[in-house]
PDB file of C-alpha atoms in Angstrom:
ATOM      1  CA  UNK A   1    -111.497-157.121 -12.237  1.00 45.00           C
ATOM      2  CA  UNK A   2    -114.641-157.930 -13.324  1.00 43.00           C
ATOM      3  CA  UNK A   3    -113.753-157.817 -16.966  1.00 47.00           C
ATOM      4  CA  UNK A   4    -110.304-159.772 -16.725  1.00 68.00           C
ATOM      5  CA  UNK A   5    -112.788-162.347 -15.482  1.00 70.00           C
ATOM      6  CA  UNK A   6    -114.790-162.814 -18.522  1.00 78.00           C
ATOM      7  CA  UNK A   7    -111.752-162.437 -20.020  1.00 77.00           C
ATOM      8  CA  UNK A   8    -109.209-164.692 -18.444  1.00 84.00           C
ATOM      9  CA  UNK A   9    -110.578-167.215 -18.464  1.00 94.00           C
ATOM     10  CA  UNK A  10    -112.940-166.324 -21.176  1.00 95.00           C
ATOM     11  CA  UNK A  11    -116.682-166.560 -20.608  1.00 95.00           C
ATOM     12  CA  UNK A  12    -118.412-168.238 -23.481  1.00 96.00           C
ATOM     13  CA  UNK A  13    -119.939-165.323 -24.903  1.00 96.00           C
ATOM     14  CA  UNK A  14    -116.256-163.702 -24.675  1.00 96.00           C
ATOM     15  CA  UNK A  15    -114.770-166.732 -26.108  1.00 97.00           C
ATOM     16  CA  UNK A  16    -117.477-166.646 -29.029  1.00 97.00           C
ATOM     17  CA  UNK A  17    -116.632-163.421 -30.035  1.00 97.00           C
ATOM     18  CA  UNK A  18    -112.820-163.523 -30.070  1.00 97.00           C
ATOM     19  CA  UNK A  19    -112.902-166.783 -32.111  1.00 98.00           C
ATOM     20  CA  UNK A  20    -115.393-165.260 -34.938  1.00 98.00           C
ATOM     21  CA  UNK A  21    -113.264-162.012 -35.682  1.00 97.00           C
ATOM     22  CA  UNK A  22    -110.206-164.670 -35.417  1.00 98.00           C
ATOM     23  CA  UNK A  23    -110.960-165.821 -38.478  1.00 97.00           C
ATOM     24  CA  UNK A  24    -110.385-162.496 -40.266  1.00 97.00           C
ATOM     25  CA  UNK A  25    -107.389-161.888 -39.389  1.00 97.00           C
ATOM     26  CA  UNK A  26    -105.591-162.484 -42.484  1.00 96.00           C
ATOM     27  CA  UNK A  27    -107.556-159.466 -43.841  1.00 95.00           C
ATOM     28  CA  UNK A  28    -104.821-157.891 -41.482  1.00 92.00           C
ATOM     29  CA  UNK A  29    -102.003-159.790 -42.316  1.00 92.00           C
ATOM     30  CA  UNK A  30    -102.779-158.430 -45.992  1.00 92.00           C
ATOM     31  CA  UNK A  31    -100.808-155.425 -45.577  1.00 91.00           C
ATOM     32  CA  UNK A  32     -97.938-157.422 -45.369  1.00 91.00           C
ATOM     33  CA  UNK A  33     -97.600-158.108 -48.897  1.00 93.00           C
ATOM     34  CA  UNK A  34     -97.421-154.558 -49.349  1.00 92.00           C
ATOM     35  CA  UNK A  35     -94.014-153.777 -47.149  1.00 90.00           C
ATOM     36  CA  UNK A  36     -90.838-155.055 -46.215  1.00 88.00           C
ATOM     37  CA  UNK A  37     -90.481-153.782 -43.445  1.00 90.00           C
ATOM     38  CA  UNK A  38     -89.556-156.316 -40.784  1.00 91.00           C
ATOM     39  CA  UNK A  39     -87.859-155.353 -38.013  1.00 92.00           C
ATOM     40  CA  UNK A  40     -86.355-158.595 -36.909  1.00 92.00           C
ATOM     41  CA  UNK A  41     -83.826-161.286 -37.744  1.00 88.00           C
ATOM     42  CA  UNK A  42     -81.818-160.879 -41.054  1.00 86.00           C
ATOM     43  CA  UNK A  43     -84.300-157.536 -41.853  1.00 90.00           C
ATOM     44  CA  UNK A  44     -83.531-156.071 -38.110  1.00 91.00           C
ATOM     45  CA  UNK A  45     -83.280-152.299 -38.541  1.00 92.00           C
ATOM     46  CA  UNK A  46     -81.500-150.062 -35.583  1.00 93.00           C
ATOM     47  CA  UNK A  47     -84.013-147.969 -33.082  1.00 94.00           C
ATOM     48  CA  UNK A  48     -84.102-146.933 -29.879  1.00 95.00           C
ATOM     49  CA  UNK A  49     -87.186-149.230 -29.667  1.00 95.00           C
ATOM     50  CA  UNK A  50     -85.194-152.570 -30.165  1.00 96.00           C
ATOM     51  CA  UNK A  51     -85.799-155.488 -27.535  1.00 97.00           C
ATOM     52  CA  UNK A  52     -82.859-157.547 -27.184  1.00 96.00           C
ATOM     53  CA  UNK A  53     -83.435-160.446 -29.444  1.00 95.00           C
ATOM     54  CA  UNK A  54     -83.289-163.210 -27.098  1.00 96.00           C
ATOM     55  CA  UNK A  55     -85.614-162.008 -24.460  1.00 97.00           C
ATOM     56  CA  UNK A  56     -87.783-160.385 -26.904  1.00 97.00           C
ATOM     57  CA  UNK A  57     -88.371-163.398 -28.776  1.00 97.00           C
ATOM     58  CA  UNK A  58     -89.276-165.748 -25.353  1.00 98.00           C
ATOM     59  CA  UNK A  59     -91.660-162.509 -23.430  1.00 98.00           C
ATOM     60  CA  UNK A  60     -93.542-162.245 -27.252  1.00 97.00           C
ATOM     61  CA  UNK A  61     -94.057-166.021 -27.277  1.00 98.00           C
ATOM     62  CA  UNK A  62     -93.864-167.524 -24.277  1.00 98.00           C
ATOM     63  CA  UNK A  63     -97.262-165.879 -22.849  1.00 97.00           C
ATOM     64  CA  UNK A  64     -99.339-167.977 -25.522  1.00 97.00           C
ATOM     65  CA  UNK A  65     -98.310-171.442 -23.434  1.00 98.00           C
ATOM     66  CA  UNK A  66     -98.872-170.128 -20.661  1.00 97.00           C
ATOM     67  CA  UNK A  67    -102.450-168.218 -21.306  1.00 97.00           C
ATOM     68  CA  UNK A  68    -103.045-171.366 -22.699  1.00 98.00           C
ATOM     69  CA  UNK A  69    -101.938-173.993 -19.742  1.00 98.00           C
ATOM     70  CA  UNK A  70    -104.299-171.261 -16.865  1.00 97.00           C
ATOM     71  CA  UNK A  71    -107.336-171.351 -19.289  1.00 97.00           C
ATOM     72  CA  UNK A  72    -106.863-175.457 -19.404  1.00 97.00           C
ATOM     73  CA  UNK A  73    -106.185-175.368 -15.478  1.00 96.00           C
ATOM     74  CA  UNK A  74    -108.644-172.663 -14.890  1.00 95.00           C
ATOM     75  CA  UNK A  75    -112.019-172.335 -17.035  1.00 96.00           C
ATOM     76  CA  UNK A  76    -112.976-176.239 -16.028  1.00 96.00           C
ATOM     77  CA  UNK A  77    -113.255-175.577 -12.889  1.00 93.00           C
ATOM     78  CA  UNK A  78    -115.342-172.359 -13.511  1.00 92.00           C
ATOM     79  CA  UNK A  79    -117.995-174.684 -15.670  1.00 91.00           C
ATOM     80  CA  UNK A  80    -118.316-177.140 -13.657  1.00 93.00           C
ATOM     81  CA  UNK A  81    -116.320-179.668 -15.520  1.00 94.00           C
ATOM     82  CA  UNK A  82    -114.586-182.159 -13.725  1.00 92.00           C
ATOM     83  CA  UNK A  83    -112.277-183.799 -15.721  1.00 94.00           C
ATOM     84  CA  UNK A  84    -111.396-183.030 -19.737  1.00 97.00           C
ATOM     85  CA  UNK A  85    -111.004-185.997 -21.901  1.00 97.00           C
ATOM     86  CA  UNK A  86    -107.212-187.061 -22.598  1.00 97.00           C
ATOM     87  CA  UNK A  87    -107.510-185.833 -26.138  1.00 97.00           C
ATOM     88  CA  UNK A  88    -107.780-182.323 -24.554  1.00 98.00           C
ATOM     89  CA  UNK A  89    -104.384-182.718 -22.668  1.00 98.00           C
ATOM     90  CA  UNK A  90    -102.987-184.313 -25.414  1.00 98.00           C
ATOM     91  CA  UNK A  91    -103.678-181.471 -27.565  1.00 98.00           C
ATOM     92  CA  UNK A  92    -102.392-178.956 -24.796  1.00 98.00           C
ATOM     93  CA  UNK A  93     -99.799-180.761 -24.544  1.00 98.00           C
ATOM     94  CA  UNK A  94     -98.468-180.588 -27.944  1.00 98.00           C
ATOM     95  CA  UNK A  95     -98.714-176.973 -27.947  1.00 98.00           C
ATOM     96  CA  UNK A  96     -96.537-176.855 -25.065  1.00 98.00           C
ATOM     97  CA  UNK A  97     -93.897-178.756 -26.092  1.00 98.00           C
ATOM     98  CA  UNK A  98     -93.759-176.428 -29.852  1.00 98.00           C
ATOM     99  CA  UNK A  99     -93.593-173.434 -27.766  1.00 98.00           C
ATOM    100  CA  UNK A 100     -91.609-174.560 -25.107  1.00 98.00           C
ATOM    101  CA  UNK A 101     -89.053-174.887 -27.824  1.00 98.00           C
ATOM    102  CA  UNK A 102     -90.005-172.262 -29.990  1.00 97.00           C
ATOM    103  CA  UNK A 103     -90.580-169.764 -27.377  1.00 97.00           C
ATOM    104  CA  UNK A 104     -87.663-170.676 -24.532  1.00 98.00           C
ATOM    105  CA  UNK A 105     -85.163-173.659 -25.775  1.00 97.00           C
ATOM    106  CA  UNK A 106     -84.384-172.190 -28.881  1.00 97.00           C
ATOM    107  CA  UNK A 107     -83.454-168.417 -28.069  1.00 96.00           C
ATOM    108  CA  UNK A 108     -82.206-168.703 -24.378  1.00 96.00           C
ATOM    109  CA  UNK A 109     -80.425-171.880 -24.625  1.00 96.00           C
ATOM    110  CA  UNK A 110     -79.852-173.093 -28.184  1.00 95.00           C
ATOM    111  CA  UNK A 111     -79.196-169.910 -30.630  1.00 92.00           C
ATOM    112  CA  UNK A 112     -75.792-168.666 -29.699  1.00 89.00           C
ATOM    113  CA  UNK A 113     -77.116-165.295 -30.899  1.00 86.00           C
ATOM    114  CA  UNK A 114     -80.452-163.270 -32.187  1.00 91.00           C
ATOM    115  CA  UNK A 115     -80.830-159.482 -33.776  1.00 92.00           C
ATOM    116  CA  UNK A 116     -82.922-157.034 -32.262  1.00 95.00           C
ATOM    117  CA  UNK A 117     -86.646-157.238 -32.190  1.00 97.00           C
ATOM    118  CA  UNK A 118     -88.502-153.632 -32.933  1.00 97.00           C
ATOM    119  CA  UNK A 119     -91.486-152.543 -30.350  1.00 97.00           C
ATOM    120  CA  UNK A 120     -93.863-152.535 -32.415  1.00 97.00           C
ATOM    121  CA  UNK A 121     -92.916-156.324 -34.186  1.00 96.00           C
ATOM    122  CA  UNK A 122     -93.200-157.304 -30.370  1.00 98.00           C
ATOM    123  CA  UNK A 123     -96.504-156.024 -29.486  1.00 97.00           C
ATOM    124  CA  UNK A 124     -98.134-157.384 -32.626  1.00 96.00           C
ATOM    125  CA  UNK A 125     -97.046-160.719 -31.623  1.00 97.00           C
ATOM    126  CA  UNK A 126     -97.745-160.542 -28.634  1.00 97.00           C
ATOM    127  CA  UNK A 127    -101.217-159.980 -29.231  1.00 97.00           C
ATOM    128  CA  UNK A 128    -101.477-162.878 -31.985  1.00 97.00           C
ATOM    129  CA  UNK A 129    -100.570-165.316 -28.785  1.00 98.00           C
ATOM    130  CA  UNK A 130    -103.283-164.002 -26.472  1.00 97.00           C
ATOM    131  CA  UNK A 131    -105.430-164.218 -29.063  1.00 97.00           C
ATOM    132  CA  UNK A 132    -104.597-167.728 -30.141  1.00 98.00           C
ATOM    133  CA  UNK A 133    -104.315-169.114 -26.503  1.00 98.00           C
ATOM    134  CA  UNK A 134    -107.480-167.820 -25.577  1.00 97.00           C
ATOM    135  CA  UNK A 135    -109.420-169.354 -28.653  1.00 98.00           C
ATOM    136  CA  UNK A 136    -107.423-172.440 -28.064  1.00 98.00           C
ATOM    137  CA  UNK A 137    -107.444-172.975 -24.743  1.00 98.00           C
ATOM    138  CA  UNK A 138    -111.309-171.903 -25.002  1.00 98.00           C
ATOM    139  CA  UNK A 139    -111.925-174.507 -26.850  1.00 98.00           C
ATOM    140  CA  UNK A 140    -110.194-177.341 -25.129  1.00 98.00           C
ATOM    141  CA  UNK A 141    -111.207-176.458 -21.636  1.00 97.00           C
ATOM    142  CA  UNK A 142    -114.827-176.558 -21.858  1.00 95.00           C
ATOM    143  CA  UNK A 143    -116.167-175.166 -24.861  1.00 97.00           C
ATOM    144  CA  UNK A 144    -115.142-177.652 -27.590  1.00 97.00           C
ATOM    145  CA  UNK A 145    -115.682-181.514 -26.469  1.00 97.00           C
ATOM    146  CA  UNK A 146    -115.603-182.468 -22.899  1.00 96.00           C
ATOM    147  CA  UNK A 147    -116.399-185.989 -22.386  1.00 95.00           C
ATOM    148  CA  UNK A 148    -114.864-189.196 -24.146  1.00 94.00           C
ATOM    149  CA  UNK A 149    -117.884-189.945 -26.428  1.00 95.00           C
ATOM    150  CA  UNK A 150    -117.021-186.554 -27.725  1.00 95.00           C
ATOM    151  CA  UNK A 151    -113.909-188.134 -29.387  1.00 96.00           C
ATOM    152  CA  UNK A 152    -115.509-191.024 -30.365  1.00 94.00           C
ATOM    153  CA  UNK A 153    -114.487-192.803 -33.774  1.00 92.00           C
ATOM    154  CA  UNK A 154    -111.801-190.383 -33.980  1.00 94.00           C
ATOM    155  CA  UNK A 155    -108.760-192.404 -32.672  1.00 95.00           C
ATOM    156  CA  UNK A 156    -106.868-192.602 -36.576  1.00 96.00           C
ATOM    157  CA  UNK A 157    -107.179-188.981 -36.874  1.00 97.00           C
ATOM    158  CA  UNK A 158    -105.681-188.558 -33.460  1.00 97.00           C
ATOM    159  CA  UNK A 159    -102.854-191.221 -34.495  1.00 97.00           C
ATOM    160  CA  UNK A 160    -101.817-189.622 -37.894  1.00 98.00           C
ATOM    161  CA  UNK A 161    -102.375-185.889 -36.798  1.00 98.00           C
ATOM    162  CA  UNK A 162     -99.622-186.787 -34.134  1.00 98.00           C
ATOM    163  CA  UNK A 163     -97.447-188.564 -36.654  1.00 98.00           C
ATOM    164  CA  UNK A 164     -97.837-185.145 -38.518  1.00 98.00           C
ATOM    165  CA  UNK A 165     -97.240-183.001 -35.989  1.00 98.00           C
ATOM    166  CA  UNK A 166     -94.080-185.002 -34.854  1.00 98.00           C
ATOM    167  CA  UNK A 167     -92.672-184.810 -38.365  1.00 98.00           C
ATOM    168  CA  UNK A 168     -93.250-181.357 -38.763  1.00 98.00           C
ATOM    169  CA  UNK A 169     -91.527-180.515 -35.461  1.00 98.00           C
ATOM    170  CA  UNK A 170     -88.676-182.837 -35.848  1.00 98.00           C
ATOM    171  CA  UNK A 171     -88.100-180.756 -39.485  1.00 98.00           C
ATOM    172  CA  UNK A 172     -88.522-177.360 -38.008  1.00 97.00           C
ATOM    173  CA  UNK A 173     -85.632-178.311 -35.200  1.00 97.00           C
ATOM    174  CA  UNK A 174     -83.733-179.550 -38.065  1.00 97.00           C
ATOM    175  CA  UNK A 175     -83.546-176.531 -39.756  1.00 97.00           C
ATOM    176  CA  UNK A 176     -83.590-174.473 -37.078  1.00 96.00           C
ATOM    177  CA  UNK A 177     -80.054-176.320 -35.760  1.00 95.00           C
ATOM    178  CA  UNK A 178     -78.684-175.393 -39.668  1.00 94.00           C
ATOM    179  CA  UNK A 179     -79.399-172.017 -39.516  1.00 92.00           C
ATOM    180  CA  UNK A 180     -77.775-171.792 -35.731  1.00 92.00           C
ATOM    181  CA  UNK A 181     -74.515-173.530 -37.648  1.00 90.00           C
ATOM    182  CA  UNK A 182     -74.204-170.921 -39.609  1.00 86.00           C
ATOM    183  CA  UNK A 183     -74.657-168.005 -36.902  1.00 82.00           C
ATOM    184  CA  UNK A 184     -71.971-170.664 -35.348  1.00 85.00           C
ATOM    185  CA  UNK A 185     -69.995-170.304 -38.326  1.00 80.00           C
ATOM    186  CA  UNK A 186     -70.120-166.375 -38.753  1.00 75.00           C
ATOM    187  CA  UNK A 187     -69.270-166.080 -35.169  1.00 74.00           C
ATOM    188  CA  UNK A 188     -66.403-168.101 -35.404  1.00 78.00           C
ATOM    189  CA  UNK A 189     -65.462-166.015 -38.626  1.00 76.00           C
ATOM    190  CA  UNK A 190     -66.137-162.341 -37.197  1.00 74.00           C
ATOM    191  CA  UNK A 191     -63.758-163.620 -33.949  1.00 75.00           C
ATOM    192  CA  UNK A 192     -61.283-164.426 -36.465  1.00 77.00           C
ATOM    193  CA  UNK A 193     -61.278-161.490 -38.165  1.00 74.00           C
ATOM    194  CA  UNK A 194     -61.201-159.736 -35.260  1.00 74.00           C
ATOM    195  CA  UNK A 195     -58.549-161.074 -34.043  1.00 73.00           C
ATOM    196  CA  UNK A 196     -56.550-160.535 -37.253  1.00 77.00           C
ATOM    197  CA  UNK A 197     -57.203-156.532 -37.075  1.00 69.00           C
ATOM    198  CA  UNK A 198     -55.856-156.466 -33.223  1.00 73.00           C
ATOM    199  CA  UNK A 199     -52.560-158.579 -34.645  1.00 75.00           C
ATOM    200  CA  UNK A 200     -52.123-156.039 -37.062  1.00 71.00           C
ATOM    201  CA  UNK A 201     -52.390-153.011 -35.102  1.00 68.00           C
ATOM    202  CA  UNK A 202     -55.855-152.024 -36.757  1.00 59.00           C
ATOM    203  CA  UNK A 203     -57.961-151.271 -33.538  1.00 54.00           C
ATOM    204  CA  UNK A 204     -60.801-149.378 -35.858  1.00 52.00           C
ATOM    205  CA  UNK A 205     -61.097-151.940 -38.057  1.00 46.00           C
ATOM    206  CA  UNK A 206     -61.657-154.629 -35.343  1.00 43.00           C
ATOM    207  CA  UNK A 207     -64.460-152.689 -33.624  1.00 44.00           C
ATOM    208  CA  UNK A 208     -66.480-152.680 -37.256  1.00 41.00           C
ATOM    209  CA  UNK A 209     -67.127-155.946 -38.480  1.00 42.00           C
ATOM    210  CA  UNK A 210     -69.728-156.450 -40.677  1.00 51.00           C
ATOM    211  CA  UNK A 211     -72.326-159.166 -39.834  1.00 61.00           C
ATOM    212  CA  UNK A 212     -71.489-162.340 -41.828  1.00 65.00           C
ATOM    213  CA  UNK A 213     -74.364-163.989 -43.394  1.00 75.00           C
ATOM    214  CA  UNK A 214     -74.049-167.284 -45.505  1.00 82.00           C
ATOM    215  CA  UNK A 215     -76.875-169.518 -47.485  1.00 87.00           C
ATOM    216  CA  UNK A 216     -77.895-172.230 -45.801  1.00 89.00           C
ATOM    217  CA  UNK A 217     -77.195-175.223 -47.904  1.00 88.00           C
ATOM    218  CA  UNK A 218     -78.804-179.108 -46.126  1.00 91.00           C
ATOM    219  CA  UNK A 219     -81.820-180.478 -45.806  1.00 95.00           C
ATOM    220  CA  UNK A 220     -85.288-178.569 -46.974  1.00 96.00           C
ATOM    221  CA  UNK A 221     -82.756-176.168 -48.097  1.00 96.00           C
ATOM    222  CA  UNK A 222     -81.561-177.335 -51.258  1.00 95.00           C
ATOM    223  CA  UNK A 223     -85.145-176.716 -52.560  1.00 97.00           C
ATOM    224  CA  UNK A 224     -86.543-173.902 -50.693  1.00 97.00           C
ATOM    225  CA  UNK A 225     -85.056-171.005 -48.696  1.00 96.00           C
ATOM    226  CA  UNK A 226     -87.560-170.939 -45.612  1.00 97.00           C
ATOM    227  CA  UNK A 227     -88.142-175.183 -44.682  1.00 97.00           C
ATOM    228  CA  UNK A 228     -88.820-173.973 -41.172  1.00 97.00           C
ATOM    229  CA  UNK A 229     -91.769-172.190 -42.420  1.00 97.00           C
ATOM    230  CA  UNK A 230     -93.238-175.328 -44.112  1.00 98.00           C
ATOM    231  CA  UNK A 231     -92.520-177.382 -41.285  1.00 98.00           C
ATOM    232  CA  UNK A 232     -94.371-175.583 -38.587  1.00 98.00           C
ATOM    233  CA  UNK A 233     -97.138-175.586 -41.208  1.00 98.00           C
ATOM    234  CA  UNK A 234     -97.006-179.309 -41.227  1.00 98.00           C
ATOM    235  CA  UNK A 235     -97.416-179.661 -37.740  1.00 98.00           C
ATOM    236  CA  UNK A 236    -100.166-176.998 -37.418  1.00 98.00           C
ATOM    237  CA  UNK A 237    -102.269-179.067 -39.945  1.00 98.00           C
ATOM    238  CA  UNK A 238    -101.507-182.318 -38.585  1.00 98.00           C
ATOM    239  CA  UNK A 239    -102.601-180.918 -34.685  1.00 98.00           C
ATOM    240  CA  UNK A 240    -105.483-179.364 -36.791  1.00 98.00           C
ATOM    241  CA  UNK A 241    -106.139-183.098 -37.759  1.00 98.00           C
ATOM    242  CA  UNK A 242    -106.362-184.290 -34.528  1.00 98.00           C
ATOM    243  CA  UNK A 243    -108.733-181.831 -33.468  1.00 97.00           C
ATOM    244  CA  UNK A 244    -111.005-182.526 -36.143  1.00 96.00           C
ATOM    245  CA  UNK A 245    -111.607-180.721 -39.093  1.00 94.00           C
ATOM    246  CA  UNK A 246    -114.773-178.874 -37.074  1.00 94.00           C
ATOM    247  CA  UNK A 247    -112.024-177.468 -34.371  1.00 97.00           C
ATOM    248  CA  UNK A 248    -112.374-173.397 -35.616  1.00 98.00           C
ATOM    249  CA  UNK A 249    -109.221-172.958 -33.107  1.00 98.00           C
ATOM    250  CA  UNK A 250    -106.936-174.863 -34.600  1.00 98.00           C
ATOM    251  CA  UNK A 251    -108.312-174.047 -38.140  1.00 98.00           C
ATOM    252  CA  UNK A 252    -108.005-170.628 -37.628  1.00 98.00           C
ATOM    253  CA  UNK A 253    -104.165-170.929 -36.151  1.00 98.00           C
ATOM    254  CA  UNK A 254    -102.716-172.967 -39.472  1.00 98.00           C
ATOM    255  CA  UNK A 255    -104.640-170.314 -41.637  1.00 98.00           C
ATOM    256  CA  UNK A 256    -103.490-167.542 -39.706  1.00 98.00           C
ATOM    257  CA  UNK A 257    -100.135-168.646 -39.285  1.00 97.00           C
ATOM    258  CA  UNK A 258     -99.255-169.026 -43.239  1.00 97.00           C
ATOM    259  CA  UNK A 259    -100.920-165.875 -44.123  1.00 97.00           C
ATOM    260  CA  UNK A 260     -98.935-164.290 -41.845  1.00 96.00           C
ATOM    261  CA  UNK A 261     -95.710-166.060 -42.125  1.00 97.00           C
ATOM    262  CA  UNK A 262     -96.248-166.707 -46.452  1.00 97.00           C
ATOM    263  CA  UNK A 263     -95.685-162.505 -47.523  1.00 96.00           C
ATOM    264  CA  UNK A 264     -92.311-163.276 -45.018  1.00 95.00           C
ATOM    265  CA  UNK A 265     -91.002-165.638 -46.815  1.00 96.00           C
ATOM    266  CA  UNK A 266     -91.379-164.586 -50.338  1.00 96.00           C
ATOM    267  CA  UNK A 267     -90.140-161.188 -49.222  1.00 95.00           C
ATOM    268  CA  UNK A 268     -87.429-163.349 -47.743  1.00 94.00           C
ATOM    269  CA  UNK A 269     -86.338-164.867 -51.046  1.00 95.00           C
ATOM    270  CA  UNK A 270     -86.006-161.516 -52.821  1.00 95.00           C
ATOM    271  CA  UNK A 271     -83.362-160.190 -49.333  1.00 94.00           C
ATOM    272  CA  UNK A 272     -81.506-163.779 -50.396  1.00 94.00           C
ATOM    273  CA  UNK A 273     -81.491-162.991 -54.233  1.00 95.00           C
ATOM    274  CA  UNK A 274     -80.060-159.233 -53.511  1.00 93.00           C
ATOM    275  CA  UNK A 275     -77.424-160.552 -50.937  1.00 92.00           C
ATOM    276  CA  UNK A 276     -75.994-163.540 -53.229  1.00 93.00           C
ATOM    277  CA  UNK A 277     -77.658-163.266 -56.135  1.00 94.00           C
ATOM    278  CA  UNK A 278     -79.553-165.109 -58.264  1.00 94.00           C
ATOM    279  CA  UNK A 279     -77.396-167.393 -59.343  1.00 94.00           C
ATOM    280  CA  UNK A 280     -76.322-168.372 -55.771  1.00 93.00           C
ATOM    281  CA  UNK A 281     -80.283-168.600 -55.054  1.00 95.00           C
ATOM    282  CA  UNK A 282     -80.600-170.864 -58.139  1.00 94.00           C
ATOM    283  CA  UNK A 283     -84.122-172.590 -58.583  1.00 94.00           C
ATOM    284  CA  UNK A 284     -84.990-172.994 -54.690  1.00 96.00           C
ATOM    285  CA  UNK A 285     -88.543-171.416 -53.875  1.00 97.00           C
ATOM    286  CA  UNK A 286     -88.754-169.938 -51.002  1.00 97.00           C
ATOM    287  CA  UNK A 287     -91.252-171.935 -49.016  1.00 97.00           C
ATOM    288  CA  UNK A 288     -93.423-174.599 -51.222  1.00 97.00           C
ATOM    289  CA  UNK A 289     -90.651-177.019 -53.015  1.00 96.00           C
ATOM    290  CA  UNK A 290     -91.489-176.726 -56.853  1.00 94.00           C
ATOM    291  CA  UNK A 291     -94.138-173.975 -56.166  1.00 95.00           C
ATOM    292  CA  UNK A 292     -94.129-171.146 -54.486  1.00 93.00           C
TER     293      UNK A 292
END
């Protein structure tokens, strides 16, 4: 008990420590660039250690809100704070909506379907939103600014980091909604198809249909194959801009997240140009339009 106390919330000295070796994590996330292997969405792979996509996806990312929303409710308290400045909650809040989206809208409610998530994929992230929250949260709830003066002369960075941030989200939804059209669109296809084996008496073939995948065509799209990538980028840097360029937290999460999510995509792009080809592909990048 005594060390899920220094833990959760973190002491300083605990909270220290995490948040230095945070910053080296994408000496980790190297060993992506050396493997494909992916074991969810498009490169899901069948084992008998699959989570069900949809609940994997929300009990993997879910717990990073939440860590986040007891630290902010929790470690104040602890310190002897009595009230954090609004740019605190702000900040908190913003996190919260992203991941109330990310992590609970978007597979429960919104995508009408999601492949299996691997064990191990699930742990890994898992971890990466303890970690996160905790250095976050940290960070906001008493060991980053805690009075108004704190924020002083830093009401346009607040202003255009949330201008940022919304765009960024609004873009991610976006292309999040075109790539649900098209699971839409391949369910609607597979029922059809479906439904033509039973007419014709060809039970077998019915029971076999191969997942339909199709390239996604509006938007980002047309220039790059992975716009939800960028666009969670954007709003990483522009919350990253309204904690300050000083804020190691947020820092550390936009750095973290595109060296872990950049090897993705670019593997990505090479799973698009063997399923359609390159012609099909064309010029689009996969996540940096004109670049990378």
């Amino acid at each position: 008990m005594a060390f899920l106390e220094s833990y959760i919330p973190p002491s300083r000295e605990n909270w220290e420590l995490l948040t230095y070796y945070w910053q080296f994590y994408p000496l980790f996330s190297v060993a992506q660039w050396f493997t494909t292997w992916y074991p969810a969405g498009k490169t899901s792979i069948e084992s008998r250690f699959n989570i069900p996509g949809k609940i994997g996806w929300a009990t993997m990312e879910a717990p990073g809100f939440i860590t986040l929303l007891y630290i902010m409710f929790t470690l104040p308290q602890k310190n002897g704070i009595e009230h954090l400045p609004g740019a605190n909650w702000l900040m908190a809040a913003l996190f919260t909506i992203h991941y109330l989206y990310r992590a609970l809208l978007s597979p429960l409610v919104l995508n009408p379907s999601m492949s299996p998530i691997h064990l191990i994929f699930w742990i890994l992230a898992l971890i990466f939103q303890f970690c996160n929250a905790t250095c976050i949260g940290g960070w906001l709830a008493g060991y980053g600014p805690t009075t108004t003066e704190d924020w002083a002369g830093h009401v346009y960075a607040i202003e255009v980091g949330m201008m940022i941030f919304g765009a960024g989200l609004l873009g991610n939804i976006y292309h999040d909604d075109e790539l649900r059209e098209i699971r839409r669109a391949a369910a609607r296809n597979q029922k059809k198809k479906k439904e033509q084996a039973l007419k014709e008496g060809d039970k077998s073939s019915s029971e076999s249909i191969d997942k339909i995948y199709m390239m996604p065509q509006n938007g980002l799209f047309n220039y790059v194959l992975f716009p939800h990538y960028l666009c969670e980028w954007i709003e990483w840097s522009g919350w990253w801009m309204i904690g300050g360029l000083n804020c190691t937290p947020a820092r550390c999460f936009l750095v973290n997240e595109i060296t872990a999510m950049l090897p993705r995509a670019l593997h990505g792009k090479q799973w698009y140009v063997e399923r359609f080809g390159k012609d099909k592909v064309g010029n689009r990048k996969a996540v940096i339009p004109g670049i990378l």
